[in-house]
C-alpha positions as a LaTeX table, in Angstrom:
\begin{tabular}{lrrr}
\hline
Residue & $x$ (\AA) & $y$ (\AA) & $z$ (\AA) \\
\hline
Leu1 & 8.47 & $-41.78$ & 8.64 \\
Trp2 & 7.95 & $-38.01$ & 8.38 \\
Pro3 & 9.94 & $-35.83$ & 8.74 \\
Gln4 & 12.99 & $-38.11$ & 9.08 \\
Gly5 & 12.45 & $-39.46$ & 5.58 \\
Gly6 & 12.26 & $-35.98$ & 4.07 \\
Glu7 & 9.74 & $-34.28$ & 1.78 \\
Ile8 & 10.48 & $-32.43$ & $-1.46$ \\
Asp9 & 7.80 & $-30.04$ & $-2.68$ \\
Ile10 & 8.51 & $-29.50$ & $-6.37$ \\
Met11 & 5.59 & $-27.10$ & $-6.80$ \\
Glu12 & 2.94 & $-25.84$ & $-4.39$ \\
Phe13 & 0.28 & $-23.28$ & $-5.23$ \\
Ile14 & $-2.56$ & $-22.04$ & $-3.02$ \\
Gly15 & $-5.54$ & $-20.15$ & $-4.33$ \\
Arg16 & $-5.34$ & $-17.18$ & $-1.97$ \\
Glu17 & $-1.79$ & $-16.44$ & $-3.22$ \\
Pro18 & $-2.56$ & $-16.05$ & $-6.93$ \\
Asn19 & 0.91 & $-14.75$ & $-7.91$ \\
Leu20 & 3.19 & $-17.15$ & $-6.01$ \\
Val21 & 4.53 & $-20.66$ & $-6.60$ \\
His22 & 6.40 & $-22.38$ & $-3.77$ \\
Gly23 & 9.15 & $-25.00$ & $-3.49$ \\
Tyr24 & 10.33 & $-26.52$ & $-0.18$ \\
Ile25 & 12.20 & $-29.33$ & 1.52 \\
His26 & 11.08 & $-30.69$ & 4.91 \\
Tyr27 & 13.42 & $-32.62$ & 7.20 \\
Gly28 & 14.09 & $-33.27$ & 10.88 \\
Asn29 & 13.99 & $-35.79$ & 13.71 \\
Leu30 & 10.46 & $-35.69$ & 15.12 \\
Trp31 & 7.32 & $-33.69$ & 14.28 \\
Asn32 & 8.27 & $-31.08$ & 16.90 \\
Asp33 & 11.97 & $-31.07$ & 15.99 \\
Lys34 & 12.05 & $-30.29$ & 12.30 \\
Asn35 & 12.70 & $-27.53$ & 9.80 \\
Ile36 & 11.98 & $-26.45$ & 6.25 \\
Lys37 & 13.97 & $-24.66$ & 3.58 \\
Gly38 & 12.62 & $-22.95$ & 0.50 \\
Gly39 & 10.22 & $-20.25$ & $-0.52$ \\
Pro40 & 8.17 & $-18.74$ & $-3.32$ \\
Ile41 & 8.88 & $-17.30$ & $-6.72$ \\
Lys42 & 6.66 & $-14.40$ & $-7.70$ \\
Phe43 & 4.73 & $-14.00$ & $-10.95$ \\
Ala44 & 4.47 & $-10.21$ & $-10.89$ \\
Ser45 & 2.27 & $-9.76$ & $-13.98$ \\
Glu46 & $-0.07$ & $-12.77$ & $-13.96$ \\
Ser47 & $-1.04$ & $-15.88$ & $-12.04$ \\
Pro48 & 0.63 & $-19.28$ & $-12.52$ \\
Ala49 & $-2.91$ & $-20.56$ & $-13.03$ \\
Asp50 & $-3.23$ & $-18.54$ & $-16.26$ \\
Gly51 & $-1.20$ & $-21.03$ & $-18.31$ \\
Phe52 & 0.96 & $-24.15$ & $-18.36$ \\
His53 & 4.51 & $-23.98$ & $-16.98$ \\
Val54 & 7.23 & $-26.59$ & $-16.56$ \\
Tyr55 & 8.03 & $-27.07$ & $-12.86$ \\
Ala56 & 11.08 & $-29.16$ & $-12.08$ \\
Ile57 & 13.80 & $-30.04$ & $-9.64$ \\
Glu58 & 17.33 & $-31.08$ & $-10.54$ \\
Lys59 & 18.67 & $-33.64$ & $-8.07$ \\
Thr60 & 22.42 & $-34.05$ & $-7.97$ \\
Pro61 & 24.48 & $-35.52$ & $-5.10$ \\
Asn62 & 23.67 & $-33.61$ & $-1.90$ \\
Lys63 & 21.93 & $-30.80$ & $-3.80$ \\
Ile64 & 18.40 & $-29.95$ & $-4.99$ \\
Ala65 & 17.65 & $-27.07$ & $-7.39$ \\
Trp66 & 14.15 & $-25.80$ & $-8.27$ \\
Leu67 & 13.32 & $-24.60$ & $-11.78$ \\
Ile68 & 10.37 & $-23.12$ & $-13.63$ \\
Asp69 & 10.49 & $-23.01$ & $-17.43$ \\
Gly70 & 14.23 & $-23.58$ & $-17.29$ \\
Tyr71 & 14.92 & $-20.82$ & $-14.72$ \\
Glu72 & 16.63 & $-22.00$ & $-11.52$ \\
Tyr73 & 15.17 & $-19.85$ & $-8.76$ \\
Gln74 & 16.56 & $-21.55$ & $-5.66$ \\
Ser75 & 18.78 & $-24.41$ & $-4.50$ \\
Tyr76 & 19.83 & $-26.07$ & $-1.25$ \\
Thr77 & 22.66 & $-28.41$ & $-0.38$ \\
Leu78 & 23.78 & $-30.65$ & 2.46 \\
Asp79 & 25.73 & $-27.69$ & 3.88 \\
Asp80 & 22.49 & $-25.70$ & 4.34 \\
Ile81 & 21.11 & $-28.21$ & 6.84 \\
Glu82 & 21.61 & $-27.62$ & 10.55 \\
Pro83 & 24.25 & $-29.97$ & 12.07 \\
Lys84 & 21.74 & $-31.71$ & 14.36 \\
Phe85 & 19.73 & $-32.91$ & 11.34 \\
Thr86 & 20.62 & $-35.33$ & 8.55 \\
Trp87 & 20.15 & $-34.74$ & 4.82 \\
Pro88 & 17.54 & $-37.40$ & 3.93 \\
Phe89 & 17.29 & $-36.71$ & 0.20 \\
Glu90 & 19.65 & $-39.34$ & $-1.26$ \\
Ser91 & 16.99 & $-42.10$ & $-1.25$ \\
Ser92 & 14.19 & $-42.90$ & $-3.69$ \\
Phe93 & 11.01 & $-40.82$ & $-3.41$ \\
His94 & 7.49 & $-41.30$ & $-4.74$ \\
Phe95 & 5.23 & $-38.70$ & $-6.34$ \\
Ile96 & 2.03 & $-37.25$ & $-4.88$ \\
Leu97 & $-0.23$ & $-35.04$ & $-7.01$ \\
Asn98 & $-3.28$ & $-33.71$ & $-5.23$ \\
Val99 & $-5.68$ & $-30.83$ & $-4.77$ \\
Ala100 & $-5.80$ & $-30.25$ & $-1.00$ \\
Val101 & $-8.58$ & $-28.36$ & 0.80 \\
Gly102 & $-8.13$ & $-26.78$ & 4.22 \\
Gly103 & $-5.25$ & $-26.75$ & 6.68 \\
Asn104 & $-3.31$ & $-24.03$ & 8.50 \\
Trp105 & $-1.45$ & $-22.77$ & 5.46 \\
Pro106 & $-4.24$ & $-22.23$ & 2.90 \\
Gly107 & $-6.90$ & $-21.87$ & 5.58 \\
Trp108 & $-10.27$ & $-23.54$ & 5.77 \\
Pro109 & $-12.90$ & $-23.04$ & 3.04 \\
Asp110 & $-15.24$ & $-20.10$ & 3.46 \\
Glu111 & $-17.42$ & $-17.82$ & 1.35 \\
Phe112 & $-14.30$ & $-16.56$ & $-0.48$ \\
Thr113 & $-13.18$ & $-20.04$ & $-1.60$ \\
Asn114 & $-13.58$ & $-20.76$ & $-5.31$ \\
Phe115 & $-15.32$ & $-24.07$ & $-6.00$ \\
Pro116 & $-15.21$ & $-26.11$ & $-8.14$ \\
Thr117 & $-11.49$ & $-26.13$ & $-8.90$ \\
Ala118 & $-9.14$ & $-28.41$ & $-10.82$ \\
Met119 & $-5.45$ & $-29.11$ & $-11.31$ \\
Glu120 & $-4.49$ & $-29.80$ & $-14.93$ \\
Val121 & $-1.28$ & $-31.78$ & $-15.50$ \\
Asp122 & 0.08 & $-32.32$ & $-19.01$ \\
Tyr123 & 2.89 & $-34.71$ & $-18.06$ \\
Val124 & 5.23 & $-35.93$ & $-15.31$ \\
Arg125 & 8.67 & $-36.98$ & $-16.53$ \\
Val126 & 11.86 & $-38.20$ & $-14.87$ \\
Lys127 & 15.07 & $-37.62$ & $-16.81$ \\
Asp128 & 18.59 & $-38.92$ & $-16.31$ \\
Leu129 & 20.76 & $-35.79$ & $-16.41$ \\
Ser130 & 23.81 & $-37.83$ & $-17.34$ \\
Ser131 & 22.29 & $-38.60$ & $-20.75$ \\
Val132 & 19.74 & $-35.82$ & $-21.37$ \\
Lys133 & 20.71 & $-32.24$ & $-22.12$ \\
His134 & 18.77 & $-29.72$ & $-20.07$ \\
Gly135 & 19.03 & $-26.05$ & $-20.95$ \\
Lys136 & 18.53 & $-23.12$ & $-18.58$ \\
Ile137 & 17.80 & $-19.43$ & $-18.81$ \\
Thr138 & 19.85 & $-17.11$ & $-16.60$ \\
Gly139 & 19.29 & $-13.52$ & $-15.52$ \\
Arg140 & 17.60 & $-11.47$ & $-12.82$ \\
Ser141 & 13.99 & $-11.84$ & $-11.73$ \\
Leu142 & 14.01 & $-8.50$ & $-9.87$ \\
Val143 & 14.95 & $-5.21$ & $-11.56$ \\
Glu144 & 14.40 & $-1.55$ & $-10.82$ \\
Ile145 & 11.92 & 0.60 & $-12.72$ \\
Asn146 & 13.49 & 1.88 & $-15.98$ \\
Glu147 & 16.66 & $-0.14$ & $-15.33$ \\
Gln148 & 18.90 & $-0.43$ & $-18.37$ \\
Gly149 & 21.26 & $-3.10$ & $-19.68$ \\
Val150 & 20.08 & $-6.28$ & $-17.89$ \\
Glu151 & 21.45 & $-9.42$ & $-19.55$ \\
Tyr152 & 19.65 & $-12.76$ & $-20.07$ \\
Cys153 & 21.22 & $-15.86$ & $-21.61$ \\
Ile154 & 20.37 & $-19.41$ & $-22.58$ \\
Glu155 & 22.85 & $-21.95$ & $-21.25$ \\
Asp156 & 22.49 & $-25.19$ & $-23.16$ \\
Ser157 & 25.88 & $-26.79$ & $-23.68$ \\
Gly158 & 26.26 & $-28.63$ & $-26.95$ \\
Val159 & 22.97 & $-27.47$ & $-28.50$ \\
Ser160 & 22.97 & $-25.26$ & $-31.58$ \\
Tyr161 & 19.66 & $-23.46$ & $-32.10$ \\
Asp162 & 18.25 & $-22.89$ & $-35.55$ \\
Ser163 & 16.37 & $-19.86$ & $-34.22$ \\
Leu164 & 16.08 & $-17.99$ & $-30.94$ \\
Met165 & 13.30 & $-15.42$ & $-30.50$ \\
Trp166 & 13.14 & $-13.22$ & $-27.41$ \\
Glu167 & 10.05 & $-11.71$ & $-25.79$ \\
Tyr168 & 10.02 & $-9.14$ & $-22.98$ \\
Pro169 & 7.55 & $-7.04$ & $-20.93$ \\
Ser170 & 5.53 & $-4.27$ & $-22.51$ \\
Gly171 & 7.46 & $-0.99$ & $-22.57$ \\
Ser172 & 10.85 & $-2.72$ & $-22.54$ \\
Ser173 & 13.25 & $-2.97$ & $-25.46$ \\
Val174 & 16.32 & $-4.89$ & $-26.63$ \\
Ala175 & 19.52 & $-2.92$ & $-26.17$ \\
Ser176 & 21.70 & $-5.56$ & $-27.83$ \\
Ser177 & 21.89 & $-9.29$ & $-28.57$ \\
Ser178 & 24.74 & $-11.69$ & $-29.24$ \\
Gly179 & 24.59 & $-15.44$ & $-29.68$ \\
Thr180 & 22.31 & $-16.89$ & $-27.02$ \\
Cys181 & 22.23 & $-13.69$ & $-24.91$ \\
Val182 & 20.14 & $-10.54$ & $-24.98$ \\
Thr183 & 20.37 & $-7.25$ & $-23.08$ \\
Ile184 & 17.07 & $-5.62$ & $-22.05$ \\
Asn185 & 16.25 & $-2.00$ & $-21.23$ \\
Phe186 & 13.24 & $-2.18$ & $-18.90$ \\
Gly187 & 10.36 & 0.27 & $-18.62$ \\
Thr188 & 7.73 & 0.31 & $-15.90$ \\
Ser189 & 5.88 & $-2.97$ & $-16.50$ \\
Ser190 & 6.62 & $-6.38$ & $-15.01$ \\
Gly191 & 6.31 & $-9.54$ & $-17.08$ \\
Phe192 & 8.16 & $-12.47$ & $-18.56$ \\
Val193 & 11.45 & $-12.49$ & $-20.40$ \\
Lys194 & 11.06 & $-15.47$ & $-22.74$ \\
Ala195 & 13.24 & $-17.23$ & $-25.29$ \\
Arg196 & 11.61 & $-19.47$ & $-27.89$ \\
Ala197 & 14.34 & $-21.81$ & $-29.08$ \\
Ile198 & 14.15 & $-24.28$ & $-31.99$ \\
Ser199 & 16.72 & $-26.98$ & $-32.72$ \\
Asp200 & 16.83 & $-30.40$ & $-34.39$ \\
Leu201 & 17.98 & $-31.99$ & $-31.13$ \\
Cys202 & 15.44 & $-30.50$ & $-28.72$ \\
Gly203 & 12.61 & $-29.33$ & $-30.98$ \\
Asp204 & 10.64 & $-26.25$ & $-29.85$ \\
Val205 & 11.53 & $-25.18$ & $-26.29$ \\
Val206 & 10.36 & $-22.12$ & $-24.34$ \\
Phe207 & 12.55 & $-20.71$ & $-21.55$ \\
Ser208 & 11.18 & $-17.93$ & $-19.36$ \\
Ile209 & 11.86 & $-15.82$ & $-16.26$ \\
Pro210 & 9.08 & $-13.93$ & $-14.43$ \\
Val211 & 10.60 & $-10.47$ & $-13.94$ \\
Glu212 & 9.29 & $-8.01$ & $-11.36$ \\
Val213 & 9.95 & $-4.37$ & $-12.25$ \\
Gln214 & 10.00 & $-2.68$ & $-8.87$ \\
Pro215 & 9.23 & 0.99 & $-8.14$ \\
Lys216 & 11.41 & 3.08 & $-5.84$ \\
Tyr217 & 10.48 & 3.41 & $-2.16$ \\
Lys218 & 11.10 & 6.19 & 0.37 \\
Lys219 & 10.93 & 6.09 & 4.17 \\
Glu220 & 7.58 & 7.12 & 5.62 \\
Phe221 & 7.99 & 6.40 & 9.36 \\
Thr222 & 9.95 & 4.25 & 11.81 \\
Val223 & 8.05 & 1.26 & 13.19 \\
Met224 & 10.27 & 0.66 & 16.22 \\
Gln225 & 13.14 & 2.62 & 17.76 \\
Pro226 & 15.67 & 0.37 & 19.59 \\
Thr227 & 16.10 & 2.75 & 22.55 \\
Ala228 & 16.44 & 2.01 & 26.26 \\
Asn229 & 12.68 & 2.19 & 26.76 \\
Ile230 & 12.08 & $-0.34$ & 23.99 \\
Ile231 & 10.06 & $-2.61$ & 26.28 \\
Ala232 & 7.20 & $-0.11$ & 26.28 \\
Gly233 & 4.58 & $-1.33$ & 23.85 \\
Val234 & 6.60 & $-4.38$ & 22.78 \\
Ile235 & 6.03 & $-7.99$ & 23.85 \\
Ser236 & 8.32 & $-10.86$ & 22.91 \\
Ser237 & 8.74 & $-14.55$ & 23.68 \\
Gly238 & 12.53 & $-14.18$ & 23.45 \\
Ser239 & 14.93 & $-11.89$ & 25.27 \\
Met240 & 15.48 & $-8.33$ & 24.03 \\
Thr241 & 17.57 & $-5.41$ & 25.17 \\
Ser242 & 18.89 & $-2.16$ & 23.75 \\
Val243 & 22.65 & $-2.14$ & 23.11 \\
Ser244 & 25.01 & 0.36 & 21.50 \\
Val245 & 26.77 & $-0.58$ & 18.26 \\
Gly246 & 29.01 & 2.15 & 16.87 \\
Asn247 & 27.34 & 4.70 & 19.19 \\
Glu248 & 23.96 & 3.76 & 17.69 \\
Pro249 & 21.13 & 2.12 & 19.67 \\
Val250 & 20.37 & $-1.36$ & 18.37 \\
Leu251 & 17.88 & $-4.00$ & 19.46 \\
Gln252 & 19.65 & $-7.19$ & 20.54 \\
Tyr253 & 17.20 & $-10.07$ & 20.31 \\
Asp254 & 17.80 & $-13.65$ & 21.49 \\
Arg255 & 15.28 & $-15.98$ & 19.95 \\
Asn256 & 13.59 & $-18.38$ & 22.39 \\
Ile257 & 14.90 & $-21.84$ & 21.51 \\
Asn258 & 11.86 & $-23.45$ & 23.16 \\
Glu259 & 9.35 & $-21.66$ & 20.92 \\
Met260 & 8.59 & $-22.90$ & 17.40 \\
Tyr261 & 6.78 & $-19.62$ & 16.66 \\
Asp262 & 8.83 & $-17.05$ & 18.54 \\
Val263 & 7.31 & $-13.55$ & 18.26 \\
Ile264 & 8.07 & $-9.87$ & 18.75 \\
Gln265 & 4.77 & $-7.96$ & 19.01 \\
Ile266 & 4.64 & $-4.19$ & 18.58 \\
Asp267 & 1.58 & $-2.11$ & 19.47 \\
Ser268 & 0.67 & 0.03 & 16.49 \\
Asp269 & $-1.88$ & 2.75 & 15.82 \\
Phe270 & $-0.36$ & 3.96 & 12.55 \\
Ile271 & $-1.46$ & 1.38 & 9.95 \\
Pro272 & $-4.68$ & 3.07 & 8.75 \\
Gln273 & $-4.63$ & 1.41 & 5.31 \\
Pro274 & $-3.07$ & $-2.06$ & 5.68 \\
Glu275 & $-4.26$ & $-3.05$ & 2.21 \\
Leu276 & $-1.52$ & $-0.78$ & 0.78 \\
Tyr277 & 1.06 & $-3.29$ & 2.07 \\
Val278 & $-0.79$ & $-6.04$ & 0.19 \\
Ser279 & $-0.71$ & $-4.07$ & $-3.08$ \\
Glu280 & 2.93 & $-3.17$ & $-2.25$ \\
Glu281 & 2.28 & 0.55 & $-2.53$ \\
Lys282 & 3.95 & 0.43 & 0.89 \\
Lys283 & 6.67 & $-1.91$ & 2.17 \\
Phe284 & 8.58 & $-2.66$ & 5.36 \\
Tyr285 & 12.38 & $-2.54$ & 5.53 \\
Met286 & 14.68 & $-3.62$ & 8.37 \\
Asp287 & 18.42 & $-3.76$ & 9.07 \\
Ile288 & 19.40 & $-7.08$ & 10.65 \\
Gln289 & 22.57 & $-8.95$ & 11.54 \\
Ser290 & 23.27 & $-12.43$ & 12.95 \\
Thr291 & 26.42 & $-14.54$ & 13.20 \\
Thr292 & 24.56 & $-17.75$ & 14.08 \\
Ala293 & 21.41 & $-17.80$ & 11.94 \\
Ala294 & 20.97 & $-20.52$ & 9.34 \\
Pro295 & 21.47 & $-19.64$ & 5.64 \\
Cys296 & 18.39 & $-17.95$ & 4.18 \\
Thr297 & 16.64 & $-17.59$ & 7.56 \\
Arg298 & 13.08 & $-16.44$ & 6.94 \\
Val299 & 11.64 & $-13.37$ & 8.69 \\
Leu300 & 7.89 & $-12.68$ & 8.64 \\
Ile301 & 6.01 & $-9.50$ & 9.47 \\
Gln302 & 2.40 & $-10.24$ & 10.37 \\
Leu303 & $-0.25$ & $-7.50$ & 10.61 \\
Glu304 & $-2.92$ & $-8.33$ & 13.19 \\
Asp305 & $-6.17$ & $-7.17$ & 14.77 \\
Ser306 & $-5.69$ & $-7.61$ & 18.54 \\
Asp307 & $-9.46$ & $-7.91$ & 19.11 \\
Val308 & $-9.52$ & $-11.15$ & 17.09 \\
Ala309 & $-6.01$ & $-12.62$ & 16.88 \\
Lys310 & $-5.14$ & $-14.88$ & 19.83 \\
Pro311 & $-2.16$ & $-17.24$ & 20.33 \\
Asp312 & $-4.34$ & $-20.33$ & 19.75 \\
Asn313 & $-6.67$ & $-19.27$ & 16.90 \\
Tyr314 & $-4.44$ & $-18.79$ & 13.82 \\
Pro315 & $-5.30$ & $-17.69$ & 11.13 \\
Ala316 & $-8.15$ & $-15.63$ & 12.62 \\
Gly317 & $-7.36$ & $-11.95$ & 13.06 \\
Arg318 & $-4.23$ & $-11.98$ & 10.91 \\
His319 & $-4.57$ & $-9.47$ & 8.09 \\
Ser320 & $-1.49$ & $-10.27$ & 6.00 \\
Arg321 & 2.09 & $-11.57$ & 6.11 \\
His322 & 5.19 & $-10.08$ & 4.52 \\
Val323 & 8.43 & $-12.01$ & 4.04 \\
Ala324 & 12.17 & $-11.43$ & 3.74 \\
Tyr325 & 15.23 & $-13.68$ & 3.91 \\
Ile326 & 18.54 & $-13.15$ & 5.70 \\
Asp327 & 21.36 & $-13.65$ & 3.21 \\
Lys328 & 24.17 & $-16.17$ & 3.62 \\
Ala329 & 26.68 & $-13.30$ & 3.76 \\
Pro330 & 27.82 & $-11.88$ & 7.14 \\
Gly331 & 27.37 & $-8.32$ & 8.40 \\
Trp332 & 24.43 & $-5.91$ & 8.36 \\
Gln333 & 21.75 & $-6.56$ & 5.74 \\
Arg334 & 18.85 & $-4.39$ & 4.63 \\
Leu335 & 15.80 & $-6.66$ & 4.41 \\
Glu336 & 13.00 & $-5.74$ & 2.04 \\
Phe337 & 9.68 & $-7.38$ & 2.91 \\
Asp338 & 7.52 & $-8.61$ & 0.04 \\
Phe339 & 3.81 & $-9.31$ & 0.40 \\
Tyr340 & 3.48 & $-13.02$ & 1.17 \\
Asp341 & $-0.20$ & $-13.80$ & 1.72 \\
Arg342 & $-3.56$ & $-12.39$ & 2.79 \\
Val343 & $-4.33$ & $-14.57$ & 5.78 \\
Asp344 & $-7.79$ & $-13.59$ & 7.06 \\
Pro345 & $-9.80$ & $-11.69$ & 4.40 \\
Ser346 & $-12.30$ & $-10.48$ & 7.01 \\
Val347 & $-9.70$ & $-8.36$ & 8.83 \\
Ser348 & $-9.55$ & $-4.66$ & 7.96 \\
Lys349 & $-8.20$ & $-3.16$ & 11.22 \\
Val350 & $-4.52$ & $-3.56$ & 12.19 \\
Asp351 & $-3.15$ & $-2.48$ & 15.57 \\
Ile352 & $-0.41$ & $-5.09$ & 16.14 \\
Ile353 & 2.76 & $-5.71$ & 14.09 \\
Thr354 & 4.23 & $-9.15$ & 14.84 \\
Val355 & 7.73 & $-10.15$ & 13.76 \\
Leu356 & 8.46 & $-13.89$ & 13.51 \\
Ile357 & 12.07 & $-14.95$ & 12.94 \\
Glu358 & 12.49 & $-18.46$ & 11.47 \\
Pro359 & 8.90 & $-19.53$ & 12.29 \\
Gly360 & 8.43 & $-23.28$ & 12.51 \\
Ala361 & 11.89 & $-24.01$ & 13.95 \\
Tyr362 & 13.36 & $-24.38$ & 17.42 \\
Arg363 & 16.39 & $-22.08$ & 17.28 \\
Gly364 & 18.09 & $-19.80$ & 19.79 \\
Asp365 & 20.00 & $-17.45$ & 17.50 \\
Arg366 & 20.96 & $-13.88$ & 18.38 \\
Phe367 & 19.94 & $-11.00$ & 16.12 \\
Leu368 & 20.76 & $-7.30$ & 16.02 \\
Ile369 & 17.96 & $-5.14$ & 14.58 \\
Arg370 & 17.80 & $-1.43$ & 13.67 \\
Asn371 & 16.05 & 0.92 & 11.22 \\
Phe372 & 12.74 & $-0.96$ & 11.13 \\
Asp373 & 10.90 & 1.35 & 8.73 \\
Ser374 & 7.73 & 1.64 & 6.70 \\
Thr375 & 8.16 & 3.02 & 3.17 \\
Thr376 & 5.96 & 4.19 & 0.33 \\
Ile377 & 6.40 & 4.34 & $-3.44$ \\
Gly378 & 7.10 & 7.55 & $-5.32$ \\
Cys379 & 10.70 & 8.22 & $-4.34$ \\
Thr380 & 12.98 & 10.50 & $-6.37$ \\
Glu381 & 15.95 & 10.88 & $-3.99$ \\
Asn382 & 17.37 & 9.06 & $-0.95$ \\
Cys383 & 15.46 & 5.98 & $-2.08$ \\
Glu384 & 15.73 & 2.48 & $-0.69$ \\
Ala385 & 18.24 & 0.45 & $-2.71$ \\
Leu386 & 17.02 & $-2.50$ & $-4.72$ \\
Ser387 & 17.44 & $-5.63$ & $-2.63$ \\
Thr388 & 20.58 & $-7.62$ & $-3.39$ \\
Thr389 & 19.90 & $-10.32$ & $-0.82$ \\
Gln390 & 20.61 & $-13.49$ & $-2.75$ \\
Cys391 & 18.08 & $-15.52$ & $-0.77$ \\
Arg392 & 15.31 & $-13.08$ & $-1.75$ \\
Ile393 & 16.29 & $-13.35$ & $-5.40$ \\
Glu394 & 16.45 & $-17.16$ & $-5.23$ \\
Ala395 & 13.62 & $-17.88$ & $-2.83$ \\
\hline
\end{tabular}
């Protein structure tokens, strides 16, 4: 029975998100009392549909890790599940492979939908990790433009490779190499860091990490000031007030526990080119803090056309969504919002910015929010720091 029995999504890909692959777990008590954990990994330089990749999960007691081409990009354990739910993933599961059409997430077919389409699968294998060696590639999937000295390694205990050949994005170079590790000096182009390994035990194996080389961003304007008159132009389904933290005005927001899709809606007349947030020539940043939020809580920014978007007609009127994750660490965090998906391709006007915190869950957490800014690329000083939020790197 779903969701009590659990669902593990090893790999999900939807056509309108050509650079993202997703992995999730679903769990809960009833259909209206459930939650999900997981997220996407980004292919910054190409689409996952451009070639074959090895998608996998590693299931160990009370833990699930997601991998692509030997790169572990996220993991969740029993401790990441809210206390009111059980971890249902210690039972046997069956496989489903399908090409789905329609639904709230991908949206219903229209004139932009590509038909015919196909899913090509080379193999599905189940391996016993107690008897089969399984190598991994380690390193960062997000680096700064022209960043130097980033290390990547192959971890494959007990395997001696006859040869190990490294590939890296155009404009990058090898600074040094030793054993099964290499240090890369990056340029301006994103792409894959790959290791082609040959051994008598494992044959020819390719490990790879999709690496996004990110430009530097500078503040362009403030989206919302958490001052005493914050209610003007802002609508929310939760409770919000302006409080002082260290003599600085901060928005205190209590999420509505009775709302699965709790929203903060901000009137906006300053998004003249919303497509620049899709191409990531512009990005949103936000400072946030919570002592009660679940690990890797997801925050979405949704750009909307108020003439079309209504509470009961999703996805109509929603231009695009942009995602960030609250880290497991305490204290203030600077969230960097990545483009997530282009929801309604017919929308070109944006006059509403909607913030959804942990959409799809019934939670009543408290959040402190400040410095909700829009940024643009081309920074040379006082730039936004590269995100170190572990959940963003993993998920």
